[in-house]
PDB file of C-alpha atoms in Angstrom:
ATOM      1  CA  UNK I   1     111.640 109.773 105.440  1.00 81.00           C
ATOM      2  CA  UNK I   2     111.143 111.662 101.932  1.00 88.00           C
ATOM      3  CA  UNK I   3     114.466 110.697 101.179  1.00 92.00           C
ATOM      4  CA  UNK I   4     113.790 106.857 101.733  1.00 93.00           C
ATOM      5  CA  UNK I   5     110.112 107.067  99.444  1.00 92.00           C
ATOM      6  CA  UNK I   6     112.727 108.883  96.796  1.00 93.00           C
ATOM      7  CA  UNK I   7     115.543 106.025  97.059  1.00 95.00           C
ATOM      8  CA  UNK I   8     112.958 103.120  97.131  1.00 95.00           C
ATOM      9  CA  UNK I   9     110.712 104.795  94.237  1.00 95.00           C
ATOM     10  CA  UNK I  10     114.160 105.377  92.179  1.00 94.00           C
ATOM     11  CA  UNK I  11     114.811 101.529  92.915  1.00 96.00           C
ATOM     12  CA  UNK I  12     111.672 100.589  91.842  1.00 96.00           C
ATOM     13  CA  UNK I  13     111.199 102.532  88.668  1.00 95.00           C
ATOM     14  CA  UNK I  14     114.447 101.185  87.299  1.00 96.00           C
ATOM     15  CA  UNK I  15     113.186  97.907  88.203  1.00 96.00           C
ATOM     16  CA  UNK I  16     110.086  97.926  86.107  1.00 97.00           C
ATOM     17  CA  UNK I  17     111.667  99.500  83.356  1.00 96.00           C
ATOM     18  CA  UNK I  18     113.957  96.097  83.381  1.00 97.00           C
ATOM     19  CA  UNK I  19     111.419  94.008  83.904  1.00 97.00           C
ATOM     20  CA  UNK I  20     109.520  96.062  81.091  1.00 97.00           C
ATOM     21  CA  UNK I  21     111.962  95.347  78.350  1.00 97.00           C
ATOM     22  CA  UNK I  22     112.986  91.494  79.075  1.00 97.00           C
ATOM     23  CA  UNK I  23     109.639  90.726  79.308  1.00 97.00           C
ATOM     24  CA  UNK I  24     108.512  92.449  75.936  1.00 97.00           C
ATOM     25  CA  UNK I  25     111.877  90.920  74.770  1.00 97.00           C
ATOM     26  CA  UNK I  26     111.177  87.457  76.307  1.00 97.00           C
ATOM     27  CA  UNK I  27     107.355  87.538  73.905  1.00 97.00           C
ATOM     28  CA  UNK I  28     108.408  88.602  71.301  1.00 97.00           C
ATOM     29  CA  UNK I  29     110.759  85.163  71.316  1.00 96.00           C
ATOM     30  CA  UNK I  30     108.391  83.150  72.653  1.00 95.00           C
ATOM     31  CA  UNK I  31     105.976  84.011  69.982  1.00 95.00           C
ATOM     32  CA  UNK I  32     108.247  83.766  67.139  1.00 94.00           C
ATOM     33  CA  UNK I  33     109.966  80.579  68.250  1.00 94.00           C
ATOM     34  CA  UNK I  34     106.124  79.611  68.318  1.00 92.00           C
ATOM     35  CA  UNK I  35     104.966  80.340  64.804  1.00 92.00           C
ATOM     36  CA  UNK I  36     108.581  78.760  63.958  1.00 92.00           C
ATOM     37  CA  UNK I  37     107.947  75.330  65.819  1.00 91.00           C
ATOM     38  CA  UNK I  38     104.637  74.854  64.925  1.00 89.00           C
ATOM     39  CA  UNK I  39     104.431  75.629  60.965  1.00 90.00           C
ATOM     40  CA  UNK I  40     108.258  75.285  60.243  1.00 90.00           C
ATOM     41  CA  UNK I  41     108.849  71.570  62.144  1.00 89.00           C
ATOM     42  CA  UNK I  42     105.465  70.758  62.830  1.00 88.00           C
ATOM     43  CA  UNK I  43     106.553  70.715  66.946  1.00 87.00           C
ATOM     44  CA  UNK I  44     104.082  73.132  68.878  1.00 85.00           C
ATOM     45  CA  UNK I  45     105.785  74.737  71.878  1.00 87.00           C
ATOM     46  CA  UNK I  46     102.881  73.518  74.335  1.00 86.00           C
ATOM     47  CA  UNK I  47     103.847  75.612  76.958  1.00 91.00           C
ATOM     48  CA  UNK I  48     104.529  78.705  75.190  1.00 90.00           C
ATOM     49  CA  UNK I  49     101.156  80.584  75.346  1.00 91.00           C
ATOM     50  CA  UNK I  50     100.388  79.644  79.042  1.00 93.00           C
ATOM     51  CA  UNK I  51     103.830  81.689  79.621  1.00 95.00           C
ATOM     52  CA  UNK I  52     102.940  84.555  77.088  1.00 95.00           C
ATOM     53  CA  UNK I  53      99.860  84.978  78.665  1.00 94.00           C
ATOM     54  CA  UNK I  54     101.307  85.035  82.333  1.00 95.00           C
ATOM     55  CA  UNK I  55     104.262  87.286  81.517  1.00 96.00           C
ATOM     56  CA  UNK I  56     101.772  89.806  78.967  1.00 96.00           C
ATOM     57  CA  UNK I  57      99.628  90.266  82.828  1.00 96.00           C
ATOM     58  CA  UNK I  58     102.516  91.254  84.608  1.00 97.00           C
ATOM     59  CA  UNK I  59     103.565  93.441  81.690  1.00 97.00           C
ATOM     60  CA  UNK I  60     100.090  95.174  82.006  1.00 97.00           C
ATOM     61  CA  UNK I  61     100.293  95.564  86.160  1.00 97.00           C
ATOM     62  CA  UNK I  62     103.362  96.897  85.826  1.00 97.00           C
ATOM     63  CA  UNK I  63     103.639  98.743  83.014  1.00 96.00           C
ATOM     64  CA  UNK I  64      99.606 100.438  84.698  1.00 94.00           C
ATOM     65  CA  UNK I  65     101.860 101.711  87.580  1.00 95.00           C
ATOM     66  CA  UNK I  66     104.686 102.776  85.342  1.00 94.00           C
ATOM     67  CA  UNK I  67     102.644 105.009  83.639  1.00 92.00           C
ATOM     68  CA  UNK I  68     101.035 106.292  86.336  1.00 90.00           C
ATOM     69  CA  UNK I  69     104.387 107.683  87.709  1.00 90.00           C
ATOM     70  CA  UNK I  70     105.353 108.841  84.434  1.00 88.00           C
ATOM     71  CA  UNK I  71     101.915 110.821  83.974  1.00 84.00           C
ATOM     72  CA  UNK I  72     100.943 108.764  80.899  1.00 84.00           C
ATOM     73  CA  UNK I  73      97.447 107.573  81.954  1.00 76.00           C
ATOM     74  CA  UNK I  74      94.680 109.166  79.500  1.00 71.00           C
ATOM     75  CA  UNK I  75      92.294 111.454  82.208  1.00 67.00           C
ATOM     76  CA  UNK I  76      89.754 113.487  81.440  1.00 62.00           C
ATOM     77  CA  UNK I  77      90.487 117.530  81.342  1.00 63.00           C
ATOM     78  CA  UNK I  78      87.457 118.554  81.643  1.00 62.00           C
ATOM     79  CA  UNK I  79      87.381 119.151  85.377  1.00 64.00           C
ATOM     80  CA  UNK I  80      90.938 119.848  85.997  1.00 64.00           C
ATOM     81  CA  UNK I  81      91.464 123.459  85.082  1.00 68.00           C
ATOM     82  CA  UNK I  82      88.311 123.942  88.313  1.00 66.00           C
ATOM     83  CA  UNK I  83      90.338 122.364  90.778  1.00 65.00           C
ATOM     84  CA  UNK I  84      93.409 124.825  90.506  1.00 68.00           C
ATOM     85  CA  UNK I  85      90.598 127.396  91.934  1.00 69.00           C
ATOM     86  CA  UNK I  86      91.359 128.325  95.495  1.00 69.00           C
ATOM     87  CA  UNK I  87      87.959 127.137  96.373  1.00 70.00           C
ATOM     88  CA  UNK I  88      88.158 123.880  94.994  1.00 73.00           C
ATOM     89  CA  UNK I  89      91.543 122.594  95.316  1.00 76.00           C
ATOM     90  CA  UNK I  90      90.822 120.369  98.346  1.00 83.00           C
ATOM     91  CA  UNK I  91      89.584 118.319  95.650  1.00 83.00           C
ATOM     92  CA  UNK I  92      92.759 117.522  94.289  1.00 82.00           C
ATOM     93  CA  UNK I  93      93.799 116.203  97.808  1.00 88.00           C
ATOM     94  CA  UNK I  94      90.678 114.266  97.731  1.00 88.00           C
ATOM     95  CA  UNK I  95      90.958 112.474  94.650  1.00 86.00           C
ATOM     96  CA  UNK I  96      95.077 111.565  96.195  1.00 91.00           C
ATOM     97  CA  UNK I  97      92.643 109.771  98.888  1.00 94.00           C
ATOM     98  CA  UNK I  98      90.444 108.269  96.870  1.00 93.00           C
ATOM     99  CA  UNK I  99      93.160 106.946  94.331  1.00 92.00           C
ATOM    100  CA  UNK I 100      95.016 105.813  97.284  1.00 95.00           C
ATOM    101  CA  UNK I 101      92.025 103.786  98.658  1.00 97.00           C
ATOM    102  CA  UNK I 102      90.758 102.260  95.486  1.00 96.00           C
ATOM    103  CA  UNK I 103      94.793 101.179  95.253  1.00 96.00           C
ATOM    104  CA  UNK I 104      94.295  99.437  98.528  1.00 97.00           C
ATOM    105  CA  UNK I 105      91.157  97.915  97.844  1.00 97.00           C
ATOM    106  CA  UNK I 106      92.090  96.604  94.618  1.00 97.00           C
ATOM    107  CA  UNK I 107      95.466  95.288  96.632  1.00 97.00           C
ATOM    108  CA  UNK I 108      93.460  93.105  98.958  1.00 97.00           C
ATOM    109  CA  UNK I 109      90.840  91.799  96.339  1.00 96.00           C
ATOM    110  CA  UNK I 110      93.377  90.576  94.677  1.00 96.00           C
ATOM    111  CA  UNK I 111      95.271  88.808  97.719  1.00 96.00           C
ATOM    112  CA  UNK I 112      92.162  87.297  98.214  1.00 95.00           C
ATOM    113  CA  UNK I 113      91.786  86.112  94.760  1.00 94.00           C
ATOM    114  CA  UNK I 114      95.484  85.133  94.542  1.00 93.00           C
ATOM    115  CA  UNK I 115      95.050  83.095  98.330  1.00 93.00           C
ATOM    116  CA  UNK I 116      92.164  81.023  96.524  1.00 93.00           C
ATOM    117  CA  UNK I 117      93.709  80.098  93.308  1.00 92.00           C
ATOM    118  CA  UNK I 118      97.505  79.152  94.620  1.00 92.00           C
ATOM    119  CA  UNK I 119      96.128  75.642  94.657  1.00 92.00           C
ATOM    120  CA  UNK I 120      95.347  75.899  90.968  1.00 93.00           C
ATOM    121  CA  UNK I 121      98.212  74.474  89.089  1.00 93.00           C
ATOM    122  CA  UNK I 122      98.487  75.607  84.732  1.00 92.00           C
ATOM    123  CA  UNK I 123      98.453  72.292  82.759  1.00 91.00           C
ATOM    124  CA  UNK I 124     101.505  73.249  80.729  1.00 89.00           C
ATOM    125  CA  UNK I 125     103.586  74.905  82.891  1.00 91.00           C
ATOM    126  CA  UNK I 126     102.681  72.884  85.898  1.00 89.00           C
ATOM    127  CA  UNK I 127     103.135  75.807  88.297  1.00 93.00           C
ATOM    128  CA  UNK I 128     100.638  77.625  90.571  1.00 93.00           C
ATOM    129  CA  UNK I 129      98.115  79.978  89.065  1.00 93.00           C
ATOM    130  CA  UNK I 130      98.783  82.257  91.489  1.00 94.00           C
ATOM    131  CA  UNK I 131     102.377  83.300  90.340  1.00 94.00           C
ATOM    132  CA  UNK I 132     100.606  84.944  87.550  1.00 95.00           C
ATOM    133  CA  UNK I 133      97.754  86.298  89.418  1.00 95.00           C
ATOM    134  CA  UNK I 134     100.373  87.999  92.014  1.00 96.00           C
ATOM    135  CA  UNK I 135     100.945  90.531  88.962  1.00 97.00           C
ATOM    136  CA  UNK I 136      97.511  92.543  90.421  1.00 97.00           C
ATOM    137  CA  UNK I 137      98.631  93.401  94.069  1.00 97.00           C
ATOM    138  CA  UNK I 138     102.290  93.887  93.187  1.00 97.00           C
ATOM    139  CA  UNK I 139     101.389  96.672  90.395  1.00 97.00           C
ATOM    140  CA  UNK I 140      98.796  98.422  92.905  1.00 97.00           C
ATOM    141  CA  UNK I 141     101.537  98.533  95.447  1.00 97.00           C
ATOM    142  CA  UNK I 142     103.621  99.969  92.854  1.00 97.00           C
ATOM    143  CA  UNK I 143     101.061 102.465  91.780  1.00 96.00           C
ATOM    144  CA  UNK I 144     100.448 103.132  95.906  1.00 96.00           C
ATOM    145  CA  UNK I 145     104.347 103.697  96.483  1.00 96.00           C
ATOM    146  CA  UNK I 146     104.468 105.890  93.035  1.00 95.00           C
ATOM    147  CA  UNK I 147     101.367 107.910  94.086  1.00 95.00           C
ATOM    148  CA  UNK I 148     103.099 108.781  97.675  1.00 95.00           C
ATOM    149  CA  UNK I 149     106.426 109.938  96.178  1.00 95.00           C
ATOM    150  CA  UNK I 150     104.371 112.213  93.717  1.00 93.00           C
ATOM    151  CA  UNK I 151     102.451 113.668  96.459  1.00 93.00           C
ATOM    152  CA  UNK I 152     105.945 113.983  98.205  1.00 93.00           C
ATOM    153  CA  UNK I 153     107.511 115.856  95.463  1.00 91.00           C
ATOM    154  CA  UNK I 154     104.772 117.521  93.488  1.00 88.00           C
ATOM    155  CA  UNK I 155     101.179 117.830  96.278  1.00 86.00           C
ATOM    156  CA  UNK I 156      98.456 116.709  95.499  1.00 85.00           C
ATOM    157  CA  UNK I 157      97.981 118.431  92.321  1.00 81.00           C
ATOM    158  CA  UNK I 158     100.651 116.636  90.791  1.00 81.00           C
ATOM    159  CA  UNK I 159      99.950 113.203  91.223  1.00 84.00           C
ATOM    160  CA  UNK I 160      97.380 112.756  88.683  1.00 80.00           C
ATOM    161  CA  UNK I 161      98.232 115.239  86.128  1.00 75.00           C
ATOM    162  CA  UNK I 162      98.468 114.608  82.728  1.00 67.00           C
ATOM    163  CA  UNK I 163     101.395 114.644  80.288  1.00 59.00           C
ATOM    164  CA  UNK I 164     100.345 117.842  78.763  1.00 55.00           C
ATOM    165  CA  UNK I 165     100.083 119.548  81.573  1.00 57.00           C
ATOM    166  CA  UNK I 166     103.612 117.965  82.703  1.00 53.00           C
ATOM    167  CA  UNK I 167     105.134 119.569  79.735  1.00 51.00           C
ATOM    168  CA  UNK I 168     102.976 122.446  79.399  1.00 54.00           C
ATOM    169  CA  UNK I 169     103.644 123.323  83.403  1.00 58.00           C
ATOM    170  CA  UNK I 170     107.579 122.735  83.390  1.00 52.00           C
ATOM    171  CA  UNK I 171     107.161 119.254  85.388  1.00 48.00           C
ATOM    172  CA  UNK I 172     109.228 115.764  84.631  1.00 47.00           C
ATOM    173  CA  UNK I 173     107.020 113.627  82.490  1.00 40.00           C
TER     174      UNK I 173
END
């Protein structure tokens, strides 16, 4: 079963990072061709921002979960270094939980929101709403499939490190 999280984690990292880079690519063309049509030919691309816009939210979904699995979300340290006491270390399994939970319900707000706006068609793109919207519950369950295979691999105490304390501590970051 570990082996399966690993392969399907692995899969799914490389994935986003692909994703990542067209779609930064794929902006960064849309914008400039743009600012070229519009004040260079006097031809706005109509259609251009409604696709920005929907490709920049599932750059932020999944590039959210990304992060998380490469310990680059900004935490506070303040209560960290009491949780490695024997006492309190339950804590760090606890806040696995919580994470976990507020993952899944974050996950079903969002297929709730996304099953009420799929009739909602964009006026320049002429496509469902909910294409873009779909971004939310597809980068929790990427941060809730990350999460497990860091739990996996490092307990609990790992998952939500930071990226100093992944260098600092020997870990991948």
């Amino acid at each position: 079963m570990r082996q399966l999280l690993v392969r399907i984690d692995d899969a799914l990292v490389a994935v986003e990072n692909l994703f990542l880079i067209v779609a930064h690519a794929a902006i960064a063309v849309l914008v400039i061709a743009g600012v070229a049509l519009r004040y260079v030919f006097n031809d706005p691309l109509t259609w251009g921002e409604e696709l920005i816009i929907g490709l920049f939210t599932w750059m932020v979904f999944v590039a959210a979960a990304s992060a998380l699995r490469a310990h680059m979300h900004i935490r506070i340290d303040a209560m960290a270094p009491l949780w490695r006491r024997p006492a309190l270390r339950w804590m760090n399994l606890a806040t696995v939980i919580v994470g976990l939970a507020i993952l899944g319900v974050m996950t079903w707000a969002s297929l709730e929101q996304l099953a009420q706006e799929w009739v909602v068609e964009l006026p320049m793109l002429g496509v469902s709403k909910a294409w873009f919207l779909a971004a939310m519950p597809v980068g929790m369950v990427l941060a809730a499939v990350h999460v497990l295979r860091l739990w996996v691999e490092q307990g609990a105490a790992g998952v939500f490190r930071g990226e100093v304390e992944s260098l600092t501590e020997g870990g991948e970051a």
